Amino acid sequence: NAGVTQTPKFRILKIGQSMTLQCTQDMNHNYMYWYRQDPGMGLKLIYYSVGAGITDKGEVPNGYNVSRSTTEDFPLRLELAAPSQTSVYFCASSPYTRRGNQPQHFGDGTRLSIL
Amino acid sequence: QKEVEQNSGPLSVPEGAIASLNCTYSDRGSQSFFWYRQYSGKSPELIMSIYSNGDKEDGRFTAQLNKASQYVSLLIRDSQPSDSATYLCAGFYSGGGADGLTFGKGTHLIIQP
């Protein structure tokens, strides 16, 4: 029972490089999310998707892009990495709900350092 | 501005006592609230969810919601050392361009053996 799987678990990038953080879920959830968590802080929403082909910005979308071609996959793209993007990135998923009353299931996270 | 506020702590509680964690939120539009537990270096793990005013109990955990006061709390009875973690309060907001959870910064709980 895999749940939400994120790869890679750790990555070090140089300033200006780009990379894609992978996220896949096997629970057939419609909703998927990307959050970042800086040290000592709560999680902040970067992007979310309510289904294949539909994505929208969250609270802190600048410097990131996403796509959702399938229900299972929701990759997060960093273009021109900057030190301010050093963080732990969590992907989450939840079933469809109009009231948001279904809990979100989180992956194990990707720890990203930009040097 | 959708904000969820928590006292960052640390909150130190003797083993076997009741731990009380509190959270306030700014936007009355929030529809659902969640408490997540996060161990250091790990991902958030759902502890409790609450959607309507009043109390909800699950084992040693009780969540309380007061929408009039915009206040959410989590009580942990018979606290155990394994309860030592950071507890994140989150509210779900829908509409306005961002459907997702707004998290507080978390309360660091220490259970003293």
Short mmCIF file of N, CA and C in Angstrom, two decimals, chain B residues 15 20-22 46 51-52 55 58 62 67 73 80-81 89 95 97 108:
data_model
loop_
_atom_site.label_atom_id
_atom_site.label_comp_id
_atom_site.label_asym_id
_atom_site.label_seq_id
_atom_site.Cartn_x
_atom_site.Cartn_y
_atom_site.Cartn_z
N GLU B 15 4.62 13.13 31.90
CA GLU B 15 4.01 11.88 31.42
C GLU B 15 2.77 11.56 32.25
N SER B 20 -2.63 20.20 26.37
CA SER B 20 -3.64 21.03 25.73
C SER B 20 -2.98 21.93 24.69
N LEU B 21 -3.38 21.75 23.45
CA LEU B 21 -2.81 22.51 22.34
C LEU B 21 -3.90 23.39 21.74
N ASN B 22 -3.56 24.62 21.43
CA ASN B 22 -4.56 25.58 20.99
C ASN B 22 -4.21 26.21 19.65
N LEU B 46 -1.91 12.63 10.05
CA LEU B 46 -3.21 13.10 10.55
C LEU B 46 -3.55 12.47 11.90
N TYR B 51 -15.21 19.12 11.96
CA TYR B 51 -15.90 19.93 10.97
C TYR B 51 -17.03 20.76 11.56
N SER B 52 -17.51 20.39 12.76
CA SER B 52 -18.64 21.10 13.34
C SER B 52 -18.32 21.49 14.77
N ASP B 55 -17.10 18.89 20.52
CA ASP B 55 -15.98 18.00 20.78
C ASP B 55 -16.06 16.76 19.92
N ASP B 58 -11.33 10.60 20.00
CA ASP B 58 -10.80 9.40 19.34
C ASP B 58 -9.67 8.88 20.20
N THR B 62 -8.87 14.38 21.93
CA THR B 62 -10.14 15.09 21.79
C THR B 62 -9.88 16.41 21.08
N LYS B 67 -16.56 27.74 16.41
CA LYS B 67 -16.53 28.62 15.23
C LYS B 67 -16.84 30.07 15.60
N SER B 73 -8.90 23.35 19.38
CA SER B 73 -7.94 22.83 20.35
C SER B 73 -7.81 21.32 20.22
N GLN B 80 2.09 10.37 26.64
CA GLN B 80 3.20 9.41 26.60
C GLN B 80 4.42 10.07 25.96
N PRO B 81 5.62 9.59 26.30
CA PRO B 81 6.82 10.15 25.66
C PRO B 81 6.75 10.10 24.13
N CYS B 89 -1.75 22.62 13.36
CA CYS B 89 -3.17 22.88 13.19
C CYS B 89 -3.37 23.40 11.77
N GLY B 95 -12.03 28.13 -2.43
CA GLY B 95 -12.41 29.33 -3.17
C GLY B 95 -11.37 30.43 -3.04
N GLY B 97 -9.31 31.23 -5.18
CA GLY B 97 -8.12 30.91 -5.94
C GLY B 97 -7.17 29.94 -5.29
N HIS B 108 5.53 22.77 19.46
CA HIS B 108 6.45 21.69 19.82
C HIS B 108 6.08 21.18 21.22
#
